[in-house]
Every structure is written in structure tokens, then in C-alpha cells.
Amino acid sequence: MSVIELSMGSWISAAVGVAARLGIADELATQPRTDAELAVTLGVSRDSLEAVLSALLMVGVFARDEDGRYRNSEGSEQLRTDHPQSLRHMCMLLTGLYAQGCGSLLEAVQTGKPALNARYGMGLYEYLEQDAETARIFDRAMQEVARPVAAVLAEHLPLENVRTIVDVGGGNGELLKGILAVHPQLTGICVDRADTCRRAEQALRESGDEDLLGRLSFQAADIFQECPSGGDIYLLKNVLHDWNTETAVQILRSISTAMRDRPADAVPPLLVVMDPVREYDQGAALRPLIKMVIGEQGTGERTEADIRRETAAAGLQVISISQLPADLAAVACVLA
Ligand SMILES: C[S@@+](CC[C@H](N)C(=O)[O-])C[C@H]1O[C@@H](n2cnc3c(N)ncnc32)[C@H](O)[C@@H]1O
């Protein structure tokens, strides 16, 4: 690709963002439509919509039949909200808040500060507390990327004698929902920031799923300081990647302290850290850039040696490392 094509990549990305926001793939899922029909349904300008759709056709997102009707293509299917591997909200997050952070990349390079901080004067989670709409998109995006991992964990977690799983920084509980659905004997505790727990609890109540309501609870906590005890297995997925070593060790210590707080005859607790680790990460080349935009100051790419050092500093011992979907490594730890 030429430098001009590369420089215009953000225009394509913005067009994907518009399609995701407007829910165009959802509209086309029922039947193909002309741009005029779509514009009326979506309440937008026909000419502008056509410009966006033409750009997206060029990259295989949506297709146009000979009669001028647009339909979904393989490339647009994951923009459907109800697609089993939907990434609609992840696309909204990447082309929304994260792209705005990228707009301050030069400042980040010049100052060494995270780009999001340079732009908004605050870190990711502080920002989300002040922008309810983006926080909702963030939760849904995390839910989308958690789904494939939940399926693998439901099959491979060692569940003998396990009653309770605690997901630390578990967002709206998607990982636990996926595991609990397959294992009716389990209960789950999802630990996250207060506002995330509030939204997740409300969504669960509104779902009317009595079984899950009885087995899944949300507990607000600052995981830098504390974590609920009582878990036989602790999960920590896609949390450490936001934080530098010092903060990561603080989070791991909160968990190891909770793991120690249990009767002597209880099954030894297990922690599974799921995070990008360089040796297991196909997308490793972009990772430092992502951290520079949304991570805490000083958050670097983690290698296997780093994660072993950080877990050891928190009183944990790594017993295995394996590959998971989504370029994650699963690092299983017990108390040292
Ligand atoms: C990148 S998301 C990952 C969510 C989920 N584990 C997943 O993989 O889908 C990180 C999560 O950590 C939570 N988090 C960040 N800081 C926290 C804090 N101080 N205490 C509790 N949770 C926190 C966020 O609210 C968010 O849900």
C-alpha cells in the first residue's frame, strides 16, 4: 500500500464506524435495500450515505446487486448486532473513543504520556465514568470479545470440586455467563467498578433470566485495593494490559490475598490470567501502539518473563501457559 492509501486508512475506518453506529448491517439483514430506502429508514442524508457505502464497497464491507440494492457481504456480517461473532460495538469503540485518542498520538510520542490522557486529561476508566454512552459501548465491546474465550474456558477449566468462579475486572459478566451456562453447578462473582456493576446488574435483571440471577452476582470493588475471597477459581482477562508493572502487581496482590483467605481444607484456588503476552500474540506489532493510546503511563508489552516476574512479586506461581483465542495467553497460577 502507498503512503497515501495508508494515510487515508482512517477515512475507511471512519466509514466503518458510521456503518456500525447507524446499524446498517442490521437493516440489511432482513432484506437488500437501495441507498434511498436505507436513508429514509435511518433518517440520514441519501448522498452522504451513498458516499460512505461506496467507500465501504471498495473494501468488501457490504455488497451491491445489479439493481443497486445493498446487502450484507462476508465483510459486513460481523457488524450485525445479532451475529454470534458480532464485533459491532468493538468497531464503534475503535473508531470512536480509541480513534479520538489516536488523534493525539503525536503528542503522546513527543511527551511520552498516553494519548487518551493527552486528549482528555484523564485515563480510560475515569473518562468512561463521565461518558455514559461510550461506557455502554465499551461494555458491549468487551462482551463481544469475551464470548469466544468463554466457550474455550467452559470446556477446558479444571472444574472438579469447583463451586465459585470470581472474574476480576469482569465487565458485564459475559465470560462468567458463558461458563455458567454450560456448568449449572457453578456460581459466579463478577468484580468491577461500581458503574459497570450497576449497568451489568440492571441488564441481568431486565433479561429476566432467573437461573443466572440466582447464580451470578456483581460486586463493586477497586481491584487495586481488594478482591472478594471465596473463589475456587479466579479469572483476570484483558485487565493487566491496561496497566504498568507496578499497578499490575497491585492487582495480582489483591487477588492472591483473596486466594489465601480460605479454610485450610478448601480446594487450592487457581488464578487464570488471560492477557496478550508477546510470545503468544500474533498482533504483537500493534500492541505497543494500543497501549500508548489507552494504557496507563509506562504500560509496556508483556513477555512471558514479565508475567512470571509480576505474578511472583504478588506471591503467585505460574504452573502453565497456553494459547487462547484472540491472541491471548492463559497463564495459570497457584499460591506460591
Ligand atoms: C479491558 S476491560 C476487560 C473486561 C473483561 N475482563 C473482558 O475481558 O471482557 C477491563 C475491565 O477492568 C475494569 N476495571 C478497571 N479499573 C478497575 C478498578 N480499579 N477496579 C475494578 N475494575 C476495574 C474495567 O471497568 C473493565 O471492565
Tab-separated table of N, CA, C and O and ligand atoms in Angstrom, residues 98 124-125 128 138-139 141-147 167-175 191-196 199 220-226 235-243 251 274 294 328, ligand 1:
chain	number	residue	atom	x	y	z
A	98	TYR	N	-11.305	5.348	20.868
A	98	TYR	CA	-9.896	4.998	20.642
A	98	TYR	C	-9.319	5.784	19.470
A	98	TYR	O	-8.148	6.202	19.498
A	124	LEU	N	-8.510	6.104	30.705
A	124	LEU	CA	-9.668	5.464	30.070
A	124	LEU	C	-10.870	5.320	31.010
A	124	LEU	O	-11.982	5.726	30.695
A	125	TYR	N	-10.634	4.741	32.207
A	125	TYR	CA	-11.783	4.401	33.054
A	125	TYR	C	-12.387	5.630	33.726
A	125	TYR	O	-13.587	5.690	33.969
A	128	LEU	N	-14.568	6.970	31.060
A	128	LEU	CA	-15.822	6.221	30.889
A	128	LEU	C	-16.838	6.569	31.971
A	128	LEU	O	-18.046	6.519	31.739
A	138	PHE	N	-18.421	0.498	25.419
A	138	PHE	CA	-17.241	-0.218	25.914
A	138	PHE	C	-17.648	-1.564	26.511
A	138	PHE	O	-17.080	-2.604	26.193
A	139	ASP	N	-18.677	-1.553	27.367
A	139	ASP	CA	-19.126	-2.806	27.997
A	139	ASP	C	-19.538	-3.829	26.934
A	139	ASP	O	-19.197	-5.004	27.010
A	141	ALA	N	-18.596	-3.906	23.821
A	141	ALA	CA	-17.407	-4.316	23.046
A	141	ALA	C	-16.657	-5.421	23.791
A	141	ALA	O	-16.233	-6.422	23.202
A	142	MET	N	-16.515	-5.242	25.118
A	142	MET	CA	-15.804	-6.254	25.913
A	142	MET	C	-16.587	-7.574	25.901
A	142	MET	O	-16.018	-8.660	25.846
A	143	GLN	N	-17.897	-7.437	25.929
A	143	GLN	CA	-18.769	-8.626	25.876
A	143	GLN	C	-18.514	-9.390	24.569
A	143	GLN	O	-18.402	-10.617	24.567
A	144	GLU	N	-18.381	-8.649	23.469
A	144	GLU	CA	-18.174	-9.293	22.165
A	144	GLU	C	-16.842	-10.055	22.118
A	144	GLU	O	-16.779	-11.164	21.593
A	145	VAL	N	-15.794	-9.443	22.696
A	145	VAL	CA	-14.500	-10.129	22.605
A	145	VAL	C	-14.349	-11.235	23.656
A	145	VAL	O	-13.492	-12.103	23.530
A	146	ALA	N	-15.211	-11.195	24.683
A	146	ALA	CA	-15.125	-12.236	25.731
A	146	ALA	C	-15.773	-13.553	25.284
A	146	ALA	O	-15.403	-14.633	25.740
A	147	ARG	N	-16.761	-13.443	24.387
A	147	ARG	CA	-17.569	-14.608	24.004
A	147	ARG	C	-16.753	-15.827	23.566
A	147	ARG	O	-16.933	-16.924	24.107
A	167	ASP	N	-14.620	-13.495	38.543
A	167	ASP	CA	-13.982	-12.846	37.399
A	167	ASP	C	-13.630	-11.421	37.808
A	167	ASP	O	-14.492	-10.587	38.066
A	168	VAL	N	-12.336	-11.151	37.868
A	168	VAL	CA	-11.833	-9.879	38.377
A	168	VAL	C	-11.707	-8.887	37.208
A	168	VAL	O	-11.028	-9.175	36.225
A	169	GLY	N	-12.385	-7.746	37.322
A	169	GLY	CA	-12.439	-6.818	36.178
A	169	GLY	C	-13.246	-7.457	35.075
A	169	GLY	O	-12.915	-7.338	33.895
A	170	GLY	N	-14.311	-8.123	35.464
A	170	GLY	CA	-15.076	-8.966	34.530
A	170	GLY	C	-16.107	-8.237	33.693
A	170	GLY	O	-16.894	-8.869	32.998
A	171	GLY	N	-16.122	-6.900	33.745
A	171	GLY	CA	-17.035	-6.129	32.893
A	171	GLY	C	-18.479	-6.496	33.175
A	171	GLY	O	-18.901	-6.556	34.333
A	172	ASN	N	-19.247	-6.746	32.133
A	172	ASN	CA	-20.662	-7.065	32.382
A	172	ASN	C	-20.932	-8.558	32.523
A	172	ASN	O	-22.073	-8.998	32.402
A	173	GLY	N	-19.884	-9.327	32.781
A	173	GLY	CA	-20.082	-10.717	33.188
A	173	GLY	C	-20.208	-11.716	32.047
A	173	GLY	O	-20.589	-12.867	32.281
A	174	GLU	N	-19.855	-11.300	30.840
A	174	GLU	CA	-20.057	-12.192	29.688
A	174	GLU	C	-19.271	-13.499	29.825
A	174	GLU	O	-19.763	-14.573	29.486
A	175	LEU	N	-18.041	-13.387	30.338
A	175	LEU	CA	-17.199	-14.585	30.466
A	175	LEU	C	-17.873	-15.584	31.419
A	175	LEU	O	-17.994	-16.776	31.121
A	191	VAL	N	-16.462	-9.029	39.480
A	191	VAL	CA	-15.982	-7.868	40.241
A	191	VAL	C	-15.571	-6.778	39.259
A	191	VAL	O	-14.790	-7.035	38.332
A	192	ASP	N	-16.085	-5.568	39.459
A	192	ASP	CA	-15.684	-4.480	38.562
A	192	ASP	C	-15.958	-3.151	39.241
A	192	ASP	O	-16.349	-3.111	40.412
A	193	ARG	N	-15.758	-2.059	38.500
A	193	ARG	CA	-16.016	-0.731	39.042
A	193	ARG	C	-17.518	-0.588	39.291
A	193	ARG	O	-18.333	-1.235	38.639
A	194	ALA	N	-17.867	0.326	40.198
A	194	ALA	CA	-19.276	0.420	40.623
A	194	ALA	C	-20.212	0.691	39.450
A	194	ALA	O	-21.271	0.071	39.343
A	195	ASP	N	-19.825	1.603	38.551
A	195	ASP	CA	-20.786	1.953	37.494
A	195	ASP	C	-20.966	0.802	36.509
A	195	ASP	O	-22.058	0.562	36.010
A	196	THR	N	-19.895	0.039	36.268
A	196	THR	CA	-20.011	-1.127	35.380
A	196	THR	C	-20.934	-2.168	36.019
A	196	THR	O	-21.805	-2.732	35.362
A	199	ARG	N	-24.647	-1.140	35.753
A	199	ARG	CA	-25.242	-1.372	34.418
A	199	ARG	C	-25.445	-2.867	34.175
A	199	ARG	O	-26.461	-3.302	33.643
A	220	ALA	N	-19.050	-4.599	43.350
A	220	ALA	CA	-18.213	-3.435	43.056
A	220	ALA	C	-17.000	-3.440	43.974
A	220	ALA	O	-17.134	-3.647	45.181
A	221	ALA	N	-15.826	-3.255	43.407
A	221	ALA	CA	-14.598	-3.157	44.220
A	221	ALA	C	-13.526	-2.467	43.404
A	221	ALA	O	-13.545	-2.522	42.172
A	222	ASP	N	-12.606	-1.810	44.108
A	222	ASP	CA	-11.426	-1.270	43.431
A	222	ASP	C	-10.368	-2.363	43.490
A	222	ASP	O	-9.791	-2.624	44.551
A	223	ILE	N	-10.132	-3.004	42.363
A	223	ILE	CA	-9.267	-4.194	42.372
A	223	ILE	C	-7.799	-3.849	42.632
A	223	ILE	O	-6.985	-4.741	42.829
A	224	PHE	N	-7.471	-2.554	42.653
A	224	PHE	CA	-6.103	-2.191	43.068
A	224	PHE	C	-5.950	-2.437	44.572
A	224	PHE	O	-4.855	-2.614	45.075
A	225	GLN	N	-7.089	-2.396	45.273
A	225	GLN	CA	-7.058	-2.481	46.742
A	225	GLN	C	-7.541	-3.817	47.278
A	225	GLN	O	-7.045	-4.300	48.281
A	226	GLU	N	-8.572	-4.406	46.623
A	226	GLU	CA	-9.209	-5.585	47.240
A	226	GLU	C	-9.934	-6.426	46.201
A	226	GLU	O	-10.231	-5.968	45.104
A	235	LEU	N	-10.490	-15.473	37.654
A	235	LEU	CA	-10.165	-15.162	36.265
A	235	LEU	C	-9.770	-13.693	36.184
A	235	LEU	O	-10.353	-12.843	36.868
A	236	LEU	N	-8.802	-13.392	35.348
A	236	LEU	CA	-8.373	-11.999	35.147
A	236	LEU	C	-8.077	-11.847	33.660
A	236	LEU	O	-6.982	-12.161	33.195
A	237	LYS	N	-9.101	-11.411	32.919
A	237	LYS	CA	-8.951	-11.394	31.454
A	237	LYS	C	-8.884	-9.967	30.921
A	237	LYS	O	-9.755	-9.154	31.209
A	238	ASN	N	-7.866	-9.729	30.127
A	238	ASN	CA	-7.709	-8.422	29.460
A	238	ASN	C	-7.767	-7.256	30.443
A	238	ASN	O	-8.374	-6.221	30.147
A	239	VAL	N	-7.185	-7.457	31.595
A	239	VAL	CA	-7.148	-6.376	32.581
A	239	VAL	C	-5.723	-5.836	32.689
A	239	VAL	O	-5.484	-4.638	32.541
A	240	LEU	N	-4.745	-6.732	32.864
A	240	LEU	CA	-3.375	-6.277	33.094
A	240	LEU	C	-2.849	-5.419	31.947
A	240	LEU	O	-2.031	-4.531	32.149
A	241	HIS	N	-3.347	-5.670	30.727
A	241	HIS	CA	-2.781	-4.959	29.565
A	241	HIS	C	-2.994	-3.440	29.622
A	241	HIS	O	-2.355	-2.699	28.893
A	242	ASP	N	-3.913	-2.994	30.513
A	242	ASP	CA	-4.140	-1.546	30.652
A	242	ASP	C	-3.129	-0.882	31.579
A	242	ASP	O	-3.102	0.342	31.677
A	243	TRP	N	-2.350	-1.693	32.299
A	243	TRP	CA	-1.614	-1.138	33.441
A	243	TRP	C	-0.116	-1.442	33.377
A	243	TRP	O	0.307	-2.467	32.839
A	251	ILE	N	-2.757	-5.320	41.477
A	251	ILE	CA	-3.986	-6.081	41.162
A	251	ILE	C	-3.774	-7.561	41.509
A	251	ILE	O	-4.617	-8.201	42.152
A	274	MET	N	-5.534	-13.997	31.703
A	274	MET	CA	-5.620	-14.072	30.231
A	274	MET	C	-5.305	-12.694	29.680
A	274	MET	O	-6.068	-11.738	29.908
A	294	ILE	N	-4.280	3.974	25.033
A	294	ILE	CA	-5.262	3.824	26.127
A	294	ILE	C	-4.671	3.341	27.449
A	294	ILE	O	-5.371	3.318	28.456
A	328	LEU	N	-4.586	-14.217	23.010
A	328	LEU	CA	-4.317	-14.155	24.446
A	328	LEU	C	-3.528	-15.374	24.894
A	328	LEU	O	-3.665	-16.461	24.315
B	1	LIG	C1	-10.359	-4.166	29.148
B	1	LIG	S1	-11.709	-4.423	30.211
B	1	LIG	C2	-11.851	-6.180	30.236
B	1	LIG	C3	-13.204	-6.648	30.665
B	1	LIG	C4	-13.372	-8.187	30.722
B	1	LIG	N1	-12.456	-8.796	31.667
B	1	LIG	C5	-13.203	-8.788	29.360
B	1	LIG	O1	-12.129	-9.293	29.051
B	1	LIG	O2	-14.155	-8.717	28.565
B	1	LIG	C6	-11.016	-4.065	31.823
B	1	LIG	C7	-12.031	-4.077	32.937
B	1	LIG	O3	-11.372	-3.707	34.155
B	1	LIG	C8	-12.260	-2.880	34.896
B	1	LIG	N2	-11.502	-2.024	35.830
B	1	LIG	C9	-10.629	-1.044	35.528
B	1	LIG	N3	-10.151	-0.485	36.646
B	1	LIG	C10	-10.748	-1.109	37.687
B	1	LIG	C11	-10.677	-0.949	39.108
B	1	LIG	N4	-9.863	-0.058	39.673
B	1	LIG	N5	-11.428	-1.782	39.885
B	1	LIG	C12	-12.258	-2.706	39.310
B	1	LIG	N6	-12.350	-2.901	37.969
B	1	LIG	C13	-11.614	-2.103	37.162
B	1	LIG	C14	-12.959	-2.072	33.826
B	1	LIG	O4	-14.144	-1.475	34.263
B	1	LIG	C15	-13.169	-3.107	32.737
B	1	LIG	O5	-14.393	-3.775	32.859
